[in-house]
Coordinates of C-alpha atoms and ligand atoms in Angstrom, one line a residue:
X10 CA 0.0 0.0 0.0
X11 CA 1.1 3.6 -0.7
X12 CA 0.2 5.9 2.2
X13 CA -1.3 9.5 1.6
X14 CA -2.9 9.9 4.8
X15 CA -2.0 12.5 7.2
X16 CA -1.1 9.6 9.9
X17 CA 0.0 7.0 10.7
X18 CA 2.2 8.0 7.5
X19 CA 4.5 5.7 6.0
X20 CA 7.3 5.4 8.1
X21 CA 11.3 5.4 6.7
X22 CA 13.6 2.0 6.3
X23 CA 15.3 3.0 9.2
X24 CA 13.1 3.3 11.3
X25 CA 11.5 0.6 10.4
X26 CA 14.4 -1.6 11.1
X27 CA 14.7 -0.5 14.8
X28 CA 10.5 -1.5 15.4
X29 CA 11.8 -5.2 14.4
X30 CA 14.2 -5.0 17.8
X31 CA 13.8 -6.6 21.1
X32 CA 12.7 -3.8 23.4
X33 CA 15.5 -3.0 25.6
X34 CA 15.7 -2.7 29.2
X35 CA 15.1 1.3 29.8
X36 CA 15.3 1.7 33.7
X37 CA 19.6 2.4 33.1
X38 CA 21.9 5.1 31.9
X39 CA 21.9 4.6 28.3
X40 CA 17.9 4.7 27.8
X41 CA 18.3 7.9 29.8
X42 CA 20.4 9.1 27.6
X43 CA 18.6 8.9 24.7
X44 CA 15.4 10.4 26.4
X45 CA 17.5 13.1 27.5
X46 CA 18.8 13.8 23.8
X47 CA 15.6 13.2 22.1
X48 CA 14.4 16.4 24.6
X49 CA 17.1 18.5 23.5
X50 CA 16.6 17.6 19.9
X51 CA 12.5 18.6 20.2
X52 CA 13.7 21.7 21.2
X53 CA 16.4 22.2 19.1
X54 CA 13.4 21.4 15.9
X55 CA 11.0 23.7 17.3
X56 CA 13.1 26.5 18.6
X57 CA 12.2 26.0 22.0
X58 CA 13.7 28.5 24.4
X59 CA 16.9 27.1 26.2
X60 CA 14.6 26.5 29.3
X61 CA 11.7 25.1 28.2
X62 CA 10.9 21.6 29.3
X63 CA 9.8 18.2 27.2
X64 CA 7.4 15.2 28.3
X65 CA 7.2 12.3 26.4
X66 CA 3.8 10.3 27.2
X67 CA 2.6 7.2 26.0
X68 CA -0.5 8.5 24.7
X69 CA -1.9 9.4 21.3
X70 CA -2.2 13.0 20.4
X71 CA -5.2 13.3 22.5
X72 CA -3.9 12.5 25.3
X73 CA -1.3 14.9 25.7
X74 CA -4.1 17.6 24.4
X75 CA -5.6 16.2 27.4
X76 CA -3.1 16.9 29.4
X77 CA -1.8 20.1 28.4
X78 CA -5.8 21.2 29.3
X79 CA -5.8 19.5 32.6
X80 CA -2.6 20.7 33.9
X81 CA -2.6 24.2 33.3
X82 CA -6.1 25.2 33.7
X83 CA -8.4 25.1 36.4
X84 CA -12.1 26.5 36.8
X85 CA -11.2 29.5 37.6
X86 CA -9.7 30.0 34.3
X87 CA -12.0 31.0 31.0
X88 CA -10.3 29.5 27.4
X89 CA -11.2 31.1 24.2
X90 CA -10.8 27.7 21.8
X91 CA -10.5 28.6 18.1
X92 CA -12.7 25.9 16.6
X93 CA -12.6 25.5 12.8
X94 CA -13.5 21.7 12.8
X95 CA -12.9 18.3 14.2
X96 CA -9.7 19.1 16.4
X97 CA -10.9 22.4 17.4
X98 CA -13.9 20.5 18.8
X99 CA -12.3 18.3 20.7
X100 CA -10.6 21.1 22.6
X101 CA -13.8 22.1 23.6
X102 CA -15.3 18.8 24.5
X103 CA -11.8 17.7 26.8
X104 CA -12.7 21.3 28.5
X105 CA -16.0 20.6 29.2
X106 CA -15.2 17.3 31.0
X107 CA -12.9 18.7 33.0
X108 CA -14.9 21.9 33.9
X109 CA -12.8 24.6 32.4
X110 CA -15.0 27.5 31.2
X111 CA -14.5 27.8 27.5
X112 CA -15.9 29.4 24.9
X113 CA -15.2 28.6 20.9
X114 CA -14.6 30.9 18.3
X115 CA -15.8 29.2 14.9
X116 CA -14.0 29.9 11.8
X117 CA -16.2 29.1 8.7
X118 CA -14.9 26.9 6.6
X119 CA -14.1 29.0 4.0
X120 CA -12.3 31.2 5.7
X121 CA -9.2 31.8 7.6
X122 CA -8.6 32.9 10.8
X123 CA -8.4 36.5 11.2
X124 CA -7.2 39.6 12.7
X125 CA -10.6 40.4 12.8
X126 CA -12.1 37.5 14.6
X127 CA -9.4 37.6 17.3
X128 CA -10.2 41.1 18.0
X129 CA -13.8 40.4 18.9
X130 CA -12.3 38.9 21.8
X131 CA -9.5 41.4 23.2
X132 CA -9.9 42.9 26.6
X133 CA -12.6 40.0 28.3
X134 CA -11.7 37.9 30.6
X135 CA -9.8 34.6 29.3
X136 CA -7.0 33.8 30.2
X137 CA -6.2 30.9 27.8
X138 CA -6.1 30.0 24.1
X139 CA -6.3 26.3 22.9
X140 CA -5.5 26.3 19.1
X141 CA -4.8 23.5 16.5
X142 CA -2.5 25.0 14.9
X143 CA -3.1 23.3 11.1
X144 CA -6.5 22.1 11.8
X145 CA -6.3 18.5 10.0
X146 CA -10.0 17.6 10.0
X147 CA -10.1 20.2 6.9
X148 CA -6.4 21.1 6.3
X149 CA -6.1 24.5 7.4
X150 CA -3.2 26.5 9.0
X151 CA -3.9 29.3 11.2
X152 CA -1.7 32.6 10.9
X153 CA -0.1 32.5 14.2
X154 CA 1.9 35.5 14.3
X155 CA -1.8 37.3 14.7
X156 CA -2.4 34.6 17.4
X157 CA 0.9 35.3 19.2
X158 CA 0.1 39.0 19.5
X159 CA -3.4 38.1 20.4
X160 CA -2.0 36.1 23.2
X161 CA 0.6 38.4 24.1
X162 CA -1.6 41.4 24.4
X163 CA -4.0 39.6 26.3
X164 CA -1.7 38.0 28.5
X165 CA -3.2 34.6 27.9
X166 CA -1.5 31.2 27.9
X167 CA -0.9 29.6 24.6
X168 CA -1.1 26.2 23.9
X169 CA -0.8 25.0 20.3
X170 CA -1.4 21.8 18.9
X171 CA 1.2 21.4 16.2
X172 CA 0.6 18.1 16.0
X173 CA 0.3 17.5 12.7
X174 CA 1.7 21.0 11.1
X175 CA 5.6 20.1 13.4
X176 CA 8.4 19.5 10.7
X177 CA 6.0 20.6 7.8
X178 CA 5.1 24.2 8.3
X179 CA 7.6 26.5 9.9
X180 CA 7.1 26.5 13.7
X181 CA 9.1 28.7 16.5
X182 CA 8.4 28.6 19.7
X183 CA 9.8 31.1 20.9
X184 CA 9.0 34.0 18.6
X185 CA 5.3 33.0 19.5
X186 CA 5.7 32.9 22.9
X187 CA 4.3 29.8 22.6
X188 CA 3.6 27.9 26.4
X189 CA 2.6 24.1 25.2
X190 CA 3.3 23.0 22.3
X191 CA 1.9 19.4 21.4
X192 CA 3.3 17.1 19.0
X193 CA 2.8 13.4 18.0
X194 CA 5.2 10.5 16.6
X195 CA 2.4 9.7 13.7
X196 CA 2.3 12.5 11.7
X197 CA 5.3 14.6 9.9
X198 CA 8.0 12.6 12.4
X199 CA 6.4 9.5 10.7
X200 CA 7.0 6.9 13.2
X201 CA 4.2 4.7 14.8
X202 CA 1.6 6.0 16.9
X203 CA 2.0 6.0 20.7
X204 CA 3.9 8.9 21.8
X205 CA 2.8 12.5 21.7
X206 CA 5.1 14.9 22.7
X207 CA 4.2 18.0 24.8
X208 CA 7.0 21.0 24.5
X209 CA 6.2 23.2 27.9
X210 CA 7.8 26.9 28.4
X211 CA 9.6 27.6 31.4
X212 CA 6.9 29.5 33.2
X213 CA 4.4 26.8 32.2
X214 CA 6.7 24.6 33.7
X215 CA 6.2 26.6 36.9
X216 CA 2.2 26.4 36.5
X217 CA 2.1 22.7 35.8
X218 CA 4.5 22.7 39.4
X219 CA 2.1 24.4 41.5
X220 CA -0.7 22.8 40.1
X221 CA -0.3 19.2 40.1
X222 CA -3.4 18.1 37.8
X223 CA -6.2 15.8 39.5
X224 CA -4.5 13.0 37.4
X225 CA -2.4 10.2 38.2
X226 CA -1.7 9.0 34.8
X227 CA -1.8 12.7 33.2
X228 CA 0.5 14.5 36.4
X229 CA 3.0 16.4 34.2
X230 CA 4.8 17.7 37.6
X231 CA 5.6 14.2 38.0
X232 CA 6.7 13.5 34.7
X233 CA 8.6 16.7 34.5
X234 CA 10.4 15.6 37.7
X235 CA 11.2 12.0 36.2
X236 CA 12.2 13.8 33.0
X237 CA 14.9 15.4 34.6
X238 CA 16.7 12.2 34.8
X239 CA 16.0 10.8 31.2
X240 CA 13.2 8.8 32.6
X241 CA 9.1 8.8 32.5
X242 CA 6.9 7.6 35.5
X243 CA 5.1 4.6 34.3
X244 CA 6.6 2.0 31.5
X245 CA 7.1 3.9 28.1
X246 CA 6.7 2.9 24.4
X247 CA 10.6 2.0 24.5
X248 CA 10.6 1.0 21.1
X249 CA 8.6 4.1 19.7
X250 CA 11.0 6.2 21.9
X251 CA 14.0 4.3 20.4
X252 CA 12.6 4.9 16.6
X253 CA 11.7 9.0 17.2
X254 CA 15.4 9.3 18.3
X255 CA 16.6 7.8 15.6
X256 CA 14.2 9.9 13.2
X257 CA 15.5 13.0 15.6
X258 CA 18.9 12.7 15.0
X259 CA 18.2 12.4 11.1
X260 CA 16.4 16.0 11.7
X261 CA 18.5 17.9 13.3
X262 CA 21.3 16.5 10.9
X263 CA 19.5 18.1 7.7
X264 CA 18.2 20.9 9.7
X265 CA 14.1 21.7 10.2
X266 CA 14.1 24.3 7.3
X267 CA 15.2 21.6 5.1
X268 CA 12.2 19.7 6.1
X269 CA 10.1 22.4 5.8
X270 CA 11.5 22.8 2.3
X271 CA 10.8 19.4 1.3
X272 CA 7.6 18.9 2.7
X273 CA 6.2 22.1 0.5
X274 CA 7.9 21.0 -2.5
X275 CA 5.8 17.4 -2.5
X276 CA 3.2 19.3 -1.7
X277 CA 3.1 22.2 -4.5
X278 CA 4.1 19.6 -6.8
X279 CA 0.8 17.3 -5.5
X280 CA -1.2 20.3 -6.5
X281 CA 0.0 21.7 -9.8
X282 CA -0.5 17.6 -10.6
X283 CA -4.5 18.4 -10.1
X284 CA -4.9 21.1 -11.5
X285 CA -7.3 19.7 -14.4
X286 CA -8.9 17.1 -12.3
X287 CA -12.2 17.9 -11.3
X288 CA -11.0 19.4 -7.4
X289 CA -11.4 22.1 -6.0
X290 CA -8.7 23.1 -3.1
X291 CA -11.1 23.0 -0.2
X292 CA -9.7 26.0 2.5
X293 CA -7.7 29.1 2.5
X294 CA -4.3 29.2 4.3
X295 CA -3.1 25.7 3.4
X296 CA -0.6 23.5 5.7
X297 CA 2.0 21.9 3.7
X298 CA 1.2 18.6 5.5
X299 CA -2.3 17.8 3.6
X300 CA -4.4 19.3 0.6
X301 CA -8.1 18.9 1.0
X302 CA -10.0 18.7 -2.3
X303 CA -13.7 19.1 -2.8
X304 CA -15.3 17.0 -5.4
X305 CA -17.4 18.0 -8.0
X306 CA -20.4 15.5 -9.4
X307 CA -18.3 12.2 -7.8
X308 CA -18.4 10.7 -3.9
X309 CA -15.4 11.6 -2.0
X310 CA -15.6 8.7 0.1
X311 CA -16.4 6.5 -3.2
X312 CA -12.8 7.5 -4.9
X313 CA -11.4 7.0 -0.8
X314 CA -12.8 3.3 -1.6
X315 CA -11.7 2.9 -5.4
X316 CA -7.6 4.0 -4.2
X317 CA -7.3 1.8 -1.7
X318 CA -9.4 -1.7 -3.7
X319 CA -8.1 -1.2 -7.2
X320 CA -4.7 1.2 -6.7
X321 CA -3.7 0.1 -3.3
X322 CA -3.5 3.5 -2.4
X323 CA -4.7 5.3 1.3
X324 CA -6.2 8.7 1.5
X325 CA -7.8 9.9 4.1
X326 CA -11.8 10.2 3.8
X327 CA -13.9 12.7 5.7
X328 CA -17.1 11.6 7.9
X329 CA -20.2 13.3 8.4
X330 CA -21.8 16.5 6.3
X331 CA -18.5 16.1 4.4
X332 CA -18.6 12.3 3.9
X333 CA -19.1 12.8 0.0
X334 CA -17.3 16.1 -0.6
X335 CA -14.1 16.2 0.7
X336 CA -11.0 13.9 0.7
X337 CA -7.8 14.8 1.9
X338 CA -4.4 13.8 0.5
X339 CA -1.4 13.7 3.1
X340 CA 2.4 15.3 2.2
X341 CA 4.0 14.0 5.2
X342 CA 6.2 10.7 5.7
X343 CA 8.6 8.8 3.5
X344 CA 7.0 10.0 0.2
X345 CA 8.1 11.3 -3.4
X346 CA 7.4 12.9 -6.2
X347 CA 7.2 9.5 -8.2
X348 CA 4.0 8.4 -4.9
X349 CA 2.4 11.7 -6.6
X350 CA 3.0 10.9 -10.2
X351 CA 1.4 7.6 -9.2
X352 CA -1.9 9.2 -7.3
X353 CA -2.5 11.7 -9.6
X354 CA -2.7 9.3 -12.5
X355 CA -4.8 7.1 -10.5
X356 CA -7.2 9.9 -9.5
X357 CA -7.4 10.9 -13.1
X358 CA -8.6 7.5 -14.1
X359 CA -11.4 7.4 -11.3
X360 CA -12.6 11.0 -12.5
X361 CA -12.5 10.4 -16.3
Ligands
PLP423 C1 -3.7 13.7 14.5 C2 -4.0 14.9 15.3 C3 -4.4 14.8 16.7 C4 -4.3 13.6 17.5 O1 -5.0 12.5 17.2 P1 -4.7 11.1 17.9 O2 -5.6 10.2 17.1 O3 -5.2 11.3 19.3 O4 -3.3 10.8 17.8 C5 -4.7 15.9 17.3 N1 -4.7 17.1 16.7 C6 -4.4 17.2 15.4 C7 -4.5 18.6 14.8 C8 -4.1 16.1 14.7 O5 -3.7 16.3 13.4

């Protein structure tokens, strides 16, 4: 099978190779190591501020959402959630089961997030954003140099979900002033699901301190403290760890912008391939790590079902209102220009 979606995403040789190991005994020096240095190269990728913290959970994307949500806000605390689909929901939803006063601001779908819609919201009294920042449910990136100054002249916390736009649009921390920043091993870092990665700033370190969450599981103090030592609280995914260092090391080698670079180029090549196929580019404000296309006259979710039967290919479908419209064609993991040669003649056969 060829692998367009936007995760699990097909993962590199190399990393493959180290999944096919005997998990190794972690409770020592060298795993220690190796956690330490895959924090150091996180931050090095996302320009982290020398004193920001990592955690590395065993937990899908979700739950480190989760826990970013759960241990820097409490109910005295109001979040402004900027909701422009599935992800931006799910913000809300993880707030309203742990009790944190939220309100959404919806971005139509046809739109991108903008100066204007933040504004509505200046002076009030949140005192937190939650953002995805490329919302993948639809494939679109939010500006967040207006977010940062949003945040910054609202003195809010800023927690970003870069989950799946990490290593494929340009990300920096630290000119955003950003507080959490979540990541995931699925998505552009292309190894297997079960770790996210949450990147915390040094004064959110602090918060998460005096806090301590109503978790056991989810305590980010405790994993913080653990951290300090290379180590994690509970039993990790030692083998995902293993393969995220290794695709880590690769990164930092080649250098984020390079990945950046690459990442676009599959990507703009993807869509000048389409350009006479019956698609419409679904959003404003794309991400580099996915294109959504709208159909016209032909089921979404039926060409989803002819690439993976007759071309062995995976693309991601859409559920609900958008079931039939919209498909979504992923940019990250080991892929080339020949995977888009191959996809886009499949696609035109299915649309002739
Ligand atoms: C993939 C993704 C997630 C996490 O999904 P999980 O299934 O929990 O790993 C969260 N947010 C965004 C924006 C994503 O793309």
């Amino acid at each position: 099978m060829l692998n367009f979606t936007v995760g699990p995403v097909q993962e590199y040789e190399n990393v493959l190779k180290i999944g096919g190991n005997r998990t190794p005994y972690f409770r020592n020096a060298s795993f220690s190591k190796i956690m330490l240095e895959n924090e150091e190269m996180l931050k090095e990728l996302a320009y982290a501020p020398a004193d920001a913290r990592a955690v590395f959970l065993t937990a899908s994307g979700t739950g480190a959402m989760e826990a970013a949500v759960m241990n820097l806000f409490t109910r005295q605390d109001k979040v402004l959630v900027i909701n422009g689909g599935g992800f931006g929901k799910r913000f809300s939803e993880i707030c309203d089961v742990h009790h944190i006063p939220c309100q959404e601001l919806a971005v139509p779908f046809e739109e991108a997030l903008s100066e204007k819609m933040l504004s509505q919201y200046d002076g009030q009294d949140f005192t937190g954003l939650l953002i995805n920042m490329n919302e993948t449910s639809i494939g679109k990136l939010y500006n967040m140099d207006l977010v940062a100054d949003f945040c910054r002249r609202n003195h809010l916390w800023l927690v970003v979900d870069a989950i799946s736009a990490f290593l494929a649009d340009p990300f920096d921390m630290q000119k955003w002033g950003i507080d959490v920043m979540i990541t995931s091993s699925q998505k552009a870092l292309a190894v297997p699901p079960g770790i996210s990665m949450l990147l915390l700033s040094d004064r959110a370190v602090k918060r998460v301190n005096d806090m301590q969450a109503e978790s056991f599981y989810f305590n980010l103090a405790d994993a913080l403290k653990n951290g300090e030592r290379g180590q994690t609280p509970f039993t990790p995914a030692v083998s995902i760890l293993l393969q995220i260092h290794e695709r880590l090391q690769g990164l930092v080698r080649i250098g984020v912008e390079q990945e950046n670079r690459r990442i676009a180029a599959l990507a703009a090549n993807f869509r000048e391939g389409i350009k006479n196929l019956p698609f419409t580019i679904a959003v404003p404000s794309l991400s580099n790590a996915v294109t959504p296309l709208m159909t016209e006259g032909i089921s979404a979710h039926w060409i989803f079902e002819e690439l993976e039967e007759k071309y062995h290919i995976w693309v991601c479908p859409n559920g609900g209102e958008l079931r039939d419209k919209l498909f979504r064609v992923g940019h990250i993991g080991d892929l080339t220009t020949e995977d888009n040669k191959y996809l886009i003649e499949a696609l035109q056969e299915i649309s002739a």
